[in-house]
XYZ file of C-alpha atoms in Angstrom:
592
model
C -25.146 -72.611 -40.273
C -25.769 -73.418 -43.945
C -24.081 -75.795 -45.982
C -23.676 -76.060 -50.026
C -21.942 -77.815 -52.840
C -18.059 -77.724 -52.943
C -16.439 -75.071 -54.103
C -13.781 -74.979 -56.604
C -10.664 -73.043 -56.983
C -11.909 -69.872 -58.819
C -9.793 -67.520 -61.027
C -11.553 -63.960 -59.669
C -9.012 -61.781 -59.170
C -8.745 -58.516 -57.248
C -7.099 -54.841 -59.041
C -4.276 -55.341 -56.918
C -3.168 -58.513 -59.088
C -1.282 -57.014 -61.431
C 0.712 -54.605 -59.235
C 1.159 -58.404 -56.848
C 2.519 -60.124 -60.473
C 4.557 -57.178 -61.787
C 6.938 -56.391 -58.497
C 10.386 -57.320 -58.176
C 9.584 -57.966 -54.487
C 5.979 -58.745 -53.556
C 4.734 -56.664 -50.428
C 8.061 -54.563 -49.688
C 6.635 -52.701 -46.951
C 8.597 -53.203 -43.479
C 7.026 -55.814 -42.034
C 7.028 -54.541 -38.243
C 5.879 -51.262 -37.990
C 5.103 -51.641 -34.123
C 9.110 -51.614 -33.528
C 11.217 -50.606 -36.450
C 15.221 -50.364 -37.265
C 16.719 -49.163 -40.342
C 18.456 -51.749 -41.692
C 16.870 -54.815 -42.706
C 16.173 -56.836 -46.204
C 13.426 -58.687 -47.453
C 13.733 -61.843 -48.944
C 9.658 -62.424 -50.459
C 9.979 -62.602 -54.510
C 10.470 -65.848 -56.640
C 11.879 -68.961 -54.456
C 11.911 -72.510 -56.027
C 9.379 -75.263 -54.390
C 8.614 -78.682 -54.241
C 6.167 -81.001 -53.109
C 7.052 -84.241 -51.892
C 5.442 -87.001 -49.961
C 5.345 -86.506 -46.388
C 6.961 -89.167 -45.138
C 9.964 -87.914 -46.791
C 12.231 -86.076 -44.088
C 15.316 -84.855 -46.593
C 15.445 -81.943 -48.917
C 14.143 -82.764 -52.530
C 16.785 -83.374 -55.298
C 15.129 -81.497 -57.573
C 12.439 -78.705 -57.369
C 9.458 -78.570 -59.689
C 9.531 -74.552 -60.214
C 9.048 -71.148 -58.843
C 6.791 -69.910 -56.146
C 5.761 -66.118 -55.283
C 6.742 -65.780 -51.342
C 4.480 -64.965 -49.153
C 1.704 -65.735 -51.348
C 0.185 -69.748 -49.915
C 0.747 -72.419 -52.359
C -2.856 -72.621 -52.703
C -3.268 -69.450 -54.210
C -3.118 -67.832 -57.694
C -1.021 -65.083 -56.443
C 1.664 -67.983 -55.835
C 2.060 -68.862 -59.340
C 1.595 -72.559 -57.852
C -1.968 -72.734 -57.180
C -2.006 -76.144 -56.335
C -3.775 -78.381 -53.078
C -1.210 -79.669 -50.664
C -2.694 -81.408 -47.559
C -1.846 -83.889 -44.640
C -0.097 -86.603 -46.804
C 2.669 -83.962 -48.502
C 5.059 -81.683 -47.586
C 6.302 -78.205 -49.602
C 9.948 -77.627 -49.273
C 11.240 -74.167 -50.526
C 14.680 -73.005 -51.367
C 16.665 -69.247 -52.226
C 19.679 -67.685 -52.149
C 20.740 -64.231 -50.600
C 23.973 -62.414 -50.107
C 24.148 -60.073 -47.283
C 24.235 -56.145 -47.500
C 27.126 -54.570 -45.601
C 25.687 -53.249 -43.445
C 24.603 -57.377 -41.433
C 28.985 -57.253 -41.532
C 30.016 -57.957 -37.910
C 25.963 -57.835 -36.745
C 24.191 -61.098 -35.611
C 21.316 -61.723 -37.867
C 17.714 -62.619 -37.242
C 15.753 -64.356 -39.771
C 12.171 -63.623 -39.517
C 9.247 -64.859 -40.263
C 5.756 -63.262 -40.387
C 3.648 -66.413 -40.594
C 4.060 -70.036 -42.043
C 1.066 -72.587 -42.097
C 1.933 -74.873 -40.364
C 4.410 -76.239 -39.279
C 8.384 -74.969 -40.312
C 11.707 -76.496 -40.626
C 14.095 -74.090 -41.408
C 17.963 -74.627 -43.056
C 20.292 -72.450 -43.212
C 23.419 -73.722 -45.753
C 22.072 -77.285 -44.962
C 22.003 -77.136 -41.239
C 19.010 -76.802 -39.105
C 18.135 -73.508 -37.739
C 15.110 -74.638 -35.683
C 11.624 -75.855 -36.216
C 8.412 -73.659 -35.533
C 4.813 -74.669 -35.340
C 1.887 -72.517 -35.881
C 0.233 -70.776 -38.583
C -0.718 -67.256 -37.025
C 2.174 -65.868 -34.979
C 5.473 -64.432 -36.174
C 9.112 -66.047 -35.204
C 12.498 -65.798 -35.419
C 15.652 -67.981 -35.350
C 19.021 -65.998 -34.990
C 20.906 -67.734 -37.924
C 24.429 -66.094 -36.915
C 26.257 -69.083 -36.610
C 25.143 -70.700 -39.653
C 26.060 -68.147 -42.315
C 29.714 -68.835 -44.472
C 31.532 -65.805 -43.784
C 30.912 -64.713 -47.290
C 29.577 -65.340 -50.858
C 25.594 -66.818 -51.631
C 23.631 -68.099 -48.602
C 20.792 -71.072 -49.158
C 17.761 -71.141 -47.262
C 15.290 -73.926 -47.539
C 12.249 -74.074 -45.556
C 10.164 -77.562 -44.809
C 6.177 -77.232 -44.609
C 3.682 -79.281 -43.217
C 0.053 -78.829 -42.691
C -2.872 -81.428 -41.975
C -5.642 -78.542 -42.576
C -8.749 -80.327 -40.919
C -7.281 -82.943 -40.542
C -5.259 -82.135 -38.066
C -6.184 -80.533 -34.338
C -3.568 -77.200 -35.181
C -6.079 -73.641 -35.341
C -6.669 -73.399 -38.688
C -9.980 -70.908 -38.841
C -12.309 -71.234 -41.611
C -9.735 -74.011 -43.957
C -11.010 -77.216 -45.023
C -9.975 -79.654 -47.700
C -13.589 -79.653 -49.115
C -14.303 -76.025 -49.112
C -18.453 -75.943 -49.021
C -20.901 -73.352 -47.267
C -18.694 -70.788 -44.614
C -15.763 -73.236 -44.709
C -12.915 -72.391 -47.602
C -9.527 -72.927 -49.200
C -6.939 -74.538 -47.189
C -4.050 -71.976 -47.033
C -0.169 -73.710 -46.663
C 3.489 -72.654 -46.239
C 4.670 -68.907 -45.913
C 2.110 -66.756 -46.298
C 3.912 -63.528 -44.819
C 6.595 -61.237 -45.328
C 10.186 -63.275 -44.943
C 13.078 -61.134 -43.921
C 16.471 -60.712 -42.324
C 17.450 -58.342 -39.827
C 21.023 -57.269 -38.349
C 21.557 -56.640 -35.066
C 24.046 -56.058 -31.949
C 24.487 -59.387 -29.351
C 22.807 -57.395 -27.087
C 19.430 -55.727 -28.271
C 15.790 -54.949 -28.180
C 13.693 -57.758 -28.917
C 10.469 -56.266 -28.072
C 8.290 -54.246 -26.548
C 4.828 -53.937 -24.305
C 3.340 -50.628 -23.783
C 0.129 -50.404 -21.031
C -1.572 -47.135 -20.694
C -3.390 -46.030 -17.649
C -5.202 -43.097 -18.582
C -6.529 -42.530 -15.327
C -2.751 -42.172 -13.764
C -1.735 -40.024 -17.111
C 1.054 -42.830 -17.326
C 2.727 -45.554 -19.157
C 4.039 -48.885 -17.876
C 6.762 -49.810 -20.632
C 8.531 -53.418 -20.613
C 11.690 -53.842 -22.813
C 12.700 -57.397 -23.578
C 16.290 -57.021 -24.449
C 18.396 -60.040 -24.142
C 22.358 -60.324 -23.094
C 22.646 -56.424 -21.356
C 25.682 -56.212 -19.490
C 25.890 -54.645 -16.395
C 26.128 -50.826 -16.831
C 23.528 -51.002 -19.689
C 20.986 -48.307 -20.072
C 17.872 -48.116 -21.565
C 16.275 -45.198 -22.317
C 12.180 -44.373 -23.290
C 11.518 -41.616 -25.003
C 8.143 -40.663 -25.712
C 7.445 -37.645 -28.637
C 4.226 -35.560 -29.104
C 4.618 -33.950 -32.595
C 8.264 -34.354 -32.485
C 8.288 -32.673 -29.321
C 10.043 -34.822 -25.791
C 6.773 -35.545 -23.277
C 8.733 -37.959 -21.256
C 11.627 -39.705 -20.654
C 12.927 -42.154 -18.557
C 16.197 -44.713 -18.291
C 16.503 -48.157 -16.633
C 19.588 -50.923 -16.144
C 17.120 -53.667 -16.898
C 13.605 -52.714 -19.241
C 11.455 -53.919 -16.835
C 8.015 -52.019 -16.340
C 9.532 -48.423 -17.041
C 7.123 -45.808 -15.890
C 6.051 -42.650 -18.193
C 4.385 -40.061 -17.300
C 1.892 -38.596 -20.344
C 0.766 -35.324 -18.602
C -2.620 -34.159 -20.413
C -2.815 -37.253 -22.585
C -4.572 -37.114 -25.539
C -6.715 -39.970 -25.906
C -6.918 -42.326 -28.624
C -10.591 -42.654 -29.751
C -12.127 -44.046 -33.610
C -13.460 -40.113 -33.998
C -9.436 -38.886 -32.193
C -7.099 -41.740 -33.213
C -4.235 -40.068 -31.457
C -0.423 -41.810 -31.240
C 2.535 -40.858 -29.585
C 6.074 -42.099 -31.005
C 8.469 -43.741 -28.783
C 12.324 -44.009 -29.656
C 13.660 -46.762 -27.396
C 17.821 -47.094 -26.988
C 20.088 -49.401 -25.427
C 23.460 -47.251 -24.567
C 27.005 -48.762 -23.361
C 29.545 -46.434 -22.142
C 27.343 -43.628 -23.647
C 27.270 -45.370 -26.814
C 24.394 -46.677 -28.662
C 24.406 -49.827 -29.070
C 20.409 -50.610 -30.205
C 18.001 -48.643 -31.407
C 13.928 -48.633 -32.200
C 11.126 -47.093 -33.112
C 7.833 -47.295 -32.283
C 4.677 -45.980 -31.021
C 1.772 -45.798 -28.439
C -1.359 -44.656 -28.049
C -3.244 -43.333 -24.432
C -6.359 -45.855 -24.458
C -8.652 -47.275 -21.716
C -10.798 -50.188 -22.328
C -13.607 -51.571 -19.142
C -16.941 -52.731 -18.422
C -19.468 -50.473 -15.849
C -23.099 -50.853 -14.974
C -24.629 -47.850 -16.901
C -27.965 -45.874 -14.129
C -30.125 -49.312 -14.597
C -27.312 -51.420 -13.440
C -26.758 -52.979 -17.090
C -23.080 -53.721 -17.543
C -21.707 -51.182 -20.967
C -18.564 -51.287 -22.782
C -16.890 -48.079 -21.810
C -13.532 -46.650 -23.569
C -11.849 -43.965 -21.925
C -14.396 -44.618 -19.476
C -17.598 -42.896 -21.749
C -20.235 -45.708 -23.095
C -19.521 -46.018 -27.102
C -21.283 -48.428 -28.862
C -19.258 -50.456 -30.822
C -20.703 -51.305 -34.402
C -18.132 -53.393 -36.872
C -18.029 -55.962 -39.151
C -17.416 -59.401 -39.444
C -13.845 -59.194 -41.036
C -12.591 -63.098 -42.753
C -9.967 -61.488 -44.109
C -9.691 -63.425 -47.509
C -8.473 -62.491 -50.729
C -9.453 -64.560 -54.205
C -5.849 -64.075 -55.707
C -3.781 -64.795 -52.794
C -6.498 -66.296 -50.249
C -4.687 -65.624 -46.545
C -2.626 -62.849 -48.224
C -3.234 -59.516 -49.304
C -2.074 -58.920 -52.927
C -0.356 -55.784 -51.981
C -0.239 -53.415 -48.763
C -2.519 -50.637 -50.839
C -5.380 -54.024 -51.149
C -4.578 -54.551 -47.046
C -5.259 -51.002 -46.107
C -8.422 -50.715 -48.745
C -10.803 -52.893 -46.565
C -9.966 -51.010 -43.583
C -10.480 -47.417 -45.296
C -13.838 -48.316 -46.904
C -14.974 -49.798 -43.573
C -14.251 -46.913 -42.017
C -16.032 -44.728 -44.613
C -18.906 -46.843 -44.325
C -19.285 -45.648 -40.440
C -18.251 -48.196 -38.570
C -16.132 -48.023 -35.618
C -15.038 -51.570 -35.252
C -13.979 -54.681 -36.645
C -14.604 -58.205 -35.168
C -11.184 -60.068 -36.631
C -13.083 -63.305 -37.462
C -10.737 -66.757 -36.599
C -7.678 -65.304 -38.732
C -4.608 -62.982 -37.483
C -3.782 -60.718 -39.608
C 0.492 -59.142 -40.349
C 1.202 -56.460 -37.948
C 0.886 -53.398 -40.575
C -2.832 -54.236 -40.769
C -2.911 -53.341 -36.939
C -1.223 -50.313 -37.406
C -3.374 -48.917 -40.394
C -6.116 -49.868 -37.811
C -4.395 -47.411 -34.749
C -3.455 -44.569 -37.597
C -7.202 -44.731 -38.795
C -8.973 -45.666 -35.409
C -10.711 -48.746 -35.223
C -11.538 -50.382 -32.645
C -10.166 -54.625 -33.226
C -11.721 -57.652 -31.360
C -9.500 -60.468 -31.967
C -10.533 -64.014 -32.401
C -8.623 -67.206 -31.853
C -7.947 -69.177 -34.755
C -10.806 -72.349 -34.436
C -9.582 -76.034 -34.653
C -10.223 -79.517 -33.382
C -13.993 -79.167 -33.852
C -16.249 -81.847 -33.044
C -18.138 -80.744 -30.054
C -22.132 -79.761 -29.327
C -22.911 -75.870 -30.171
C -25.860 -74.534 -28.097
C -26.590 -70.912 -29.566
C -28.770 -69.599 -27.164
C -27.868 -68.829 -23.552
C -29.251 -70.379 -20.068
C -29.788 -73.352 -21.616
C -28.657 -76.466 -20.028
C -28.005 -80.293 -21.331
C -27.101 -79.247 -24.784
C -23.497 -77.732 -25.120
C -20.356 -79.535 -24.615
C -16.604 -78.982 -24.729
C -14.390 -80.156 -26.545
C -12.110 -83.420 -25.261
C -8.832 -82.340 -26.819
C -6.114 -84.759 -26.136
C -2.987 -83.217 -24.417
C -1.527 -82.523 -27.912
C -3.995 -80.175 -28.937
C -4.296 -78.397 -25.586
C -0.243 -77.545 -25.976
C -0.905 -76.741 -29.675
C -3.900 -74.002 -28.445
C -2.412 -72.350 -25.958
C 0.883 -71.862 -27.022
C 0.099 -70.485 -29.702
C -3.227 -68.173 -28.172
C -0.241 -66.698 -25.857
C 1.927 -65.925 -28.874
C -0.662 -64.499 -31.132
C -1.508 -62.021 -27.549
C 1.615 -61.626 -26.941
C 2.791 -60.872 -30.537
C -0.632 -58.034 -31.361
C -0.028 -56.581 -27.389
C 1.474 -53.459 -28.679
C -1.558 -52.167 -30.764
C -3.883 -49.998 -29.265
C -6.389 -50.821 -31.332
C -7.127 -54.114 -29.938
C -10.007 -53.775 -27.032
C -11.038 -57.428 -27.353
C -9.680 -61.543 -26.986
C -12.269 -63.660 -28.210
C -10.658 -67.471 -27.202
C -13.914 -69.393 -28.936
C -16.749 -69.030 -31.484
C -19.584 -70.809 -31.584
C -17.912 -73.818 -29.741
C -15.563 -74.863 -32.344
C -12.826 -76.491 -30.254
C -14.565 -75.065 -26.934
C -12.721 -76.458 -24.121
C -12.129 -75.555 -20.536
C -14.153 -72.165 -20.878
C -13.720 -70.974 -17.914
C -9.799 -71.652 -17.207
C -9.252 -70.451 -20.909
C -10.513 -67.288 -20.014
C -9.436 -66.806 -16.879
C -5.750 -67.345 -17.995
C -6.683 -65.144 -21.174
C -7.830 -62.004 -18.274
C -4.620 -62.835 -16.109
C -2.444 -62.758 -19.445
C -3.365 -59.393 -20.488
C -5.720 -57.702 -17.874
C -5.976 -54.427 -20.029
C -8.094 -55.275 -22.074
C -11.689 -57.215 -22.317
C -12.161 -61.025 -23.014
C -15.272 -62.516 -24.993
C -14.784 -66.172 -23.675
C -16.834 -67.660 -26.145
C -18.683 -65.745 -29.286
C -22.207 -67.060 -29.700
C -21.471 -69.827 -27.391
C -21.107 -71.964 -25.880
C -22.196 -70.201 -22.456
C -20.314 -69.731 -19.137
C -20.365 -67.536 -16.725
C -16.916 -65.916 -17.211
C -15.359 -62.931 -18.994
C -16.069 -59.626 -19.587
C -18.831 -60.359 -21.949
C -22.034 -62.293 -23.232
C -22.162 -62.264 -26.888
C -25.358 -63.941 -29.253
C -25.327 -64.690 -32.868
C -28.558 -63.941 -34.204
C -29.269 -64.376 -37.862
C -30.308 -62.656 -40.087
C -32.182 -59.898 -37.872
C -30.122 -58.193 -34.670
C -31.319 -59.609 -31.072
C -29.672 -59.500 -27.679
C -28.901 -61.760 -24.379
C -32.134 -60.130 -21.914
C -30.586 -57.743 -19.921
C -32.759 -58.409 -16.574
C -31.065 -61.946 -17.063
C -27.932 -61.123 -17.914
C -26.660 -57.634 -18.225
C -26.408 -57.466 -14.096
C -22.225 -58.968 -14.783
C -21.472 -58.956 -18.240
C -21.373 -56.562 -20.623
C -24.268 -57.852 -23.480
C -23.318 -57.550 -27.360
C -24.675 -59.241 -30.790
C -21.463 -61.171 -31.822
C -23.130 -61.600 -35.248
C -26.263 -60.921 -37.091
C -27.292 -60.189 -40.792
C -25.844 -61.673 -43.688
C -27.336 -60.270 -46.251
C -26.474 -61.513 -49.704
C -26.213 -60.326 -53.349
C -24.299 -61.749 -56.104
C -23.383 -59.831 -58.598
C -22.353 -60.786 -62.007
C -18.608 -61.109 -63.002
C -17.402 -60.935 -59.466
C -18.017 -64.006 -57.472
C -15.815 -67.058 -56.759
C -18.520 -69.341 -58.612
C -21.063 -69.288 -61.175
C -23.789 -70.889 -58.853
C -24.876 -71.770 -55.511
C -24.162 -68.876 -53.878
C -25.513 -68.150 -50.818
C -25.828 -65.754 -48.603
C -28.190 -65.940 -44.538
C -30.426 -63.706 -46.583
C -30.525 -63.285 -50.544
C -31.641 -60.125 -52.320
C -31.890 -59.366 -56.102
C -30.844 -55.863 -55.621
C -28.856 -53.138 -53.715
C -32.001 -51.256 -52.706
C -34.070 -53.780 -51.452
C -30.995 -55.024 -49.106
C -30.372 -50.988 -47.961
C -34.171 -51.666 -47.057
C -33.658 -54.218 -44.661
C -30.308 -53.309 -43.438
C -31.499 -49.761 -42.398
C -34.171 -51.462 -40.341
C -31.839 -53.835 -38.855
C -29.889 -50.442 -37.937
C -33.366 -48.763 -36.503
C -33.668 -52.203 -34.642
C -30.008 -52.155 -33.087
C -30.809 -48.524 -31.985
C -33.312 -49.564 -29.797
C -31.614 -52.785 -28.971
C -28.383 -50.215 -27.393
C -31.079 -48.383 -25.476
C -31.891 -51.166 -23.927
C -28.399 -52.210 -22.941
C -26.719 -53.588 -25.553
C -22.823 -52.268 -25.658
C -21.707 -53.670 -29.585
C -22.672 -55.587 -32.726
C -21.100 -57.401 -35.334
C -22.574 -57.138 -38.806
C -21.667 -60.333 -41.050
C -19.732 -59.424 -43.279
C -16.907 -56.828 -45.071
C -16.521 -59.011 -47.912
C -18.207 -62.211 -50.017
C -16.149 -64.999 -49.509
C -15.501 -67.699 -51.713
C -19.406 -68.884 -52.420
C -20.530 -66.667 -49.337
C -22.231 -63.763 -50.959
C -23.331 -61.451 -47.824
C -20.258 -58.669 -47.951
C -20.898 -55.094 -47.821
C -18.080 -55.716 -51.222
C -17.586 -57.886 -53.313
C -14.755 -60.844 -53.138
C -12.814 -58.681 -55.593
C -12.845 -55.509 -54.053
C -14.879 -53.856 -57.211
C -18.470 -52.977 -56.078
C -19.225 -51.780 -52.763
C -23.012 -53.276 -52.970
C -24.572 -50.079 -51.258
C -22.502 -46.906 -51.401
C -20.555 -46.225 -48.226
C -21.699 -42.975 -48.064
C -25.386 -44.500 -47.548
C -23.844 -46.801 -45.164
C -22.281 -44.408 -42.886
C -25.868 -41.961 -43.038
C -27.373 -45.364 -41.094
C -24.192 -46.431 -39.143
C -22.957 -43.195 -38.329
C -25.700 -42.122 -35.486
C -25.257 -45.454 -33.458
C -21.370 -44.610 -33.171
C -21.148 -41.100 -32.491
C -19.004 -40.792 -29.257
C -21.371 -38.643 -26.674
């Protein structure tokens, strides 16, 4: 890895700006697309901050201003735009009044993501503390509302960035080289939600395409006996199946002649999920599934392939950071969140390798509606340990000794970030570690990962450091593509290029700094990097002959004083035309 001067903040801002600054209520989109009621209100727009010291535990008696929720403090979009760190605290406050329609309803308050750690009041009282900067949660805030008139909510942040052991992916508090902006506070969509005592708090679809059926679970707390819940699942508005149980647990439909969800056939199924009582509804969803298979296979030489729907399709993607200059962690709007995923899909690919960031859940679902395939990292943190980069290599790597702390911090929150992106089909991959940051007990990490969720692949450890375990090995070769040998180890594992190329040009007017940019490779101009990227695309051709099942192409976007995107920070120039792109990209991913 290389490392340069500091960055500072930087005032480039993306198109989507001005639609972010001139809405009533930033990002209005519903939130949860993957299970979706009617009624529900949002409550991101203006709230009041403050930052305080740290070691200050009560609510401030005065706040300093406004803030734009969900945009991070850090960021422009915020209006705040100011560093927080380990020694404060940001405390936020609003008011709402509730619609109608939450009369004589319980009411969840939800939460897409908050870095890092939350303390949330509700009229002054405490409605329950969260920690974790990457999964969604809830608190039921029923019994804390006044039965009428304005309700206050104040939230309590804290977040030690790198200086703390929390996942906190590529944030530091001296942004430099492939490390940038810290990101705190609420950084997705806040709402509020009315719903029955007893109803459907969520759901896990598993296809098994080769039994034409779905295993359904429905989490829905407080049923009383004589309770049914009924699956529905529509084709084109037309009933498939059906089926009714007393408690949600692992329903069983049957998909006869599935249609198979595919990047070149991204088909989905809806599913309308009820909760009756005496023949009356009493909760109701939404949602959706897709008919997907995910495995490893030897291939006639014995070389393990990636296979979906059980055909070999080589997986080609980019390396996706997911950072924005005008609201960092946050998309300015849902039309700038859907815009990277489009144009990567123009440019040919079939993938995208989520790279040590979690993205809100309607990113997911543009990814099923458009049909790209989603490995999903772990957020990195408490780094410190030995990277070796290149496998069967002893003496050299070493793990991580996290302290008991940490360990609880990482995998509670691993399971809820799995167990919050299990609905979408478009996830194939869990990738627990990269490149050793934080790498600790590999092999129970991924074992646990594989027993968690067994339908889908696990990368224990992109570009190291190597075990024996998982579904894959996966080498980071920079800037031209390479692989793992496949007469050394292709005979278990499936063998894939976690990350290669790099290949940088800054342009004018659109990066994050004036200077010391940098990129694995620099060019001077789009044609001479089309040059060496369509030989790097020759090279991987021969590279999946050999064996190799995927690779991960560094990067969608420049990022903060990294200049090797296929765009630029701001969105504006696509550095070589997608078009081009997909003429080179396209033959590697053509399902046979």
């Amino acid at each position: 890895m290389a490392y340069h001067a500091s960055a500072q903040t930087g005032t480039l801002q993306t198109r989507w700006a001005k639609d972010a600054k001139a809405a009533a209520t930033p990002l209005p989109e519903y939130p949860r697309p993957q299970m979706m009621r009617s009624a529900w209100m949002n409550l991101n727009g203006a709230w009041q901050y403050a930052l305080v010291p740290n070691s200050q535990t009560g609510a401030p008696a005065a706040y300093a201003g406004n803030i734009q929720v969900p945009y991070p403090v850090e960021s422009q979009l915020s209006g705040v735009n100011k560093t927080v760190g380990k020694d404060q605290a940001v405390w936020y406050k609003r008011t709402f009044t509730l619609p109608t329609a939450f009369k004589k309803k319980n009411v969840l308050l939800h939460f897409g993501a908050v870095d890092w750690q939350a303390d949330v009041y509700i009229n002054g009282r405490h409605a329950g503390t969260h920690k974790g900067g990457y999964d969604p949660f809830t608190f039921d805030i029923t019994g804390l509302l006044k039965k009428s008139g304005a309700q206050e909510i104040t939230v309590r942040v804290w977040d030690p960035t790198d200086d703390g052991p929390q996942p906190r992916g590529k944030q530091v508090k001296k942004p430099e080289g492939i490390w940038y902006t810290p990101v705190t506070g609420i950084w997705q969509t806040v709402w509020l939600e009315p719903v029955a005592p007893t109803y459907i708090a969520s759901l896990k679809p598993v296809p098994d395409i080769d039994k034409q059926d779905l295993q359904l679970t429905v989490n829905a707390p407080n049923l009383l006996p004589g309770d049914v819940i009924k699956v529905t699942a529509l084709d084109n508005g037309q009933q498939v199946a059906a089926q009714t149980s007393a408690n949600g647990n692992a329903l069983t439909l049957h998909i006869p002649d599935a249609k198979l969800w595919s990047p070149e056939h991204p088909y989905l199924y809806n599913l309308q999920v009820a909760i009756t009582r005496k023949g009356k509804v009493v909760d109701e969803v939404k949602s959706y599934f897709a008919m997907r298979k995910i495995s490893i296979a030897p291939d006639d030489k014995g070389i393990q392939r990636m296979l979906l729907n059980n055909k070999f399709v080589f997986q080609f993607g980019p390396l996706d950071q997911g950072w924005w200059p005008d609201g960092l962690y946050t998309a300015p709007t849902d039309a700038a969140l859907l815009y990277d995923l489009t144009q990567t899909k123009a440019m040919g690919f079939n993938m995208i390798r989520k790279h040590v960031k979690v993205e809100p859940a309607r990113w997911y679902r543009y990814a099923d509606s458009l049909g790209i395939l989603v490995w999903q990292d772990m957020p990195s943190g408490d780094l410190g340990n030995h990277w070796e980069n290149r496998p069967g290599v002893l003496g050299r790597a070493t793990d991580r000794n996290r302290d008991a702390n940490s360990e609880s911090i990482y995998r509670t929150e691993w399971k809820a970030i799995m167990d919050a992106l299990q609905p979408f089909p478009c996830i194939v991959v869990w990738v627990p570690f990269n490149e050793a940051w934080g790498q600790f007990k590999t092999a129970e990490i991924t074992k646990w990962t594989m027993e968690h969720d067994p339908s889908r692949l696990v990368n224990s450890a992109s570009g190291g450091n190597f075990y024996p375990v998982g579904h894959i090995i996966d080498l980071h070769a920079y800037p031209d593509p390479a692989m793992p040998h496949p007469d050394l180890f292709g005979k278990d594992r499936a063998l894939v290029l976690g990350e290669y190329g790099g290949l940088g040009l800054p342009l004018t007017g659109h990066t994050w700094q004036q200077k010391d940019n940098w990129g694995y490779r620099t060019f001077k101009n789009a044609d001479d990097l089309f040059d060496t990227y369509k030989h790097y695309c020759e090279r991987l051709q021969k590279l999946k002959e050999a064996g190799l099942s995927a690779a991960v192409y560094t990067q969608t976007t420049d990022v903060e004083m990294e200049v090797n995107g296929l765009m630029t920070y701001d969105r504006e120039i696509t550095k070589v035309p997608a078009g081009k792109l997909k003429s080179v990209n396209g033959p590697l991913t053509t399902e046979e």
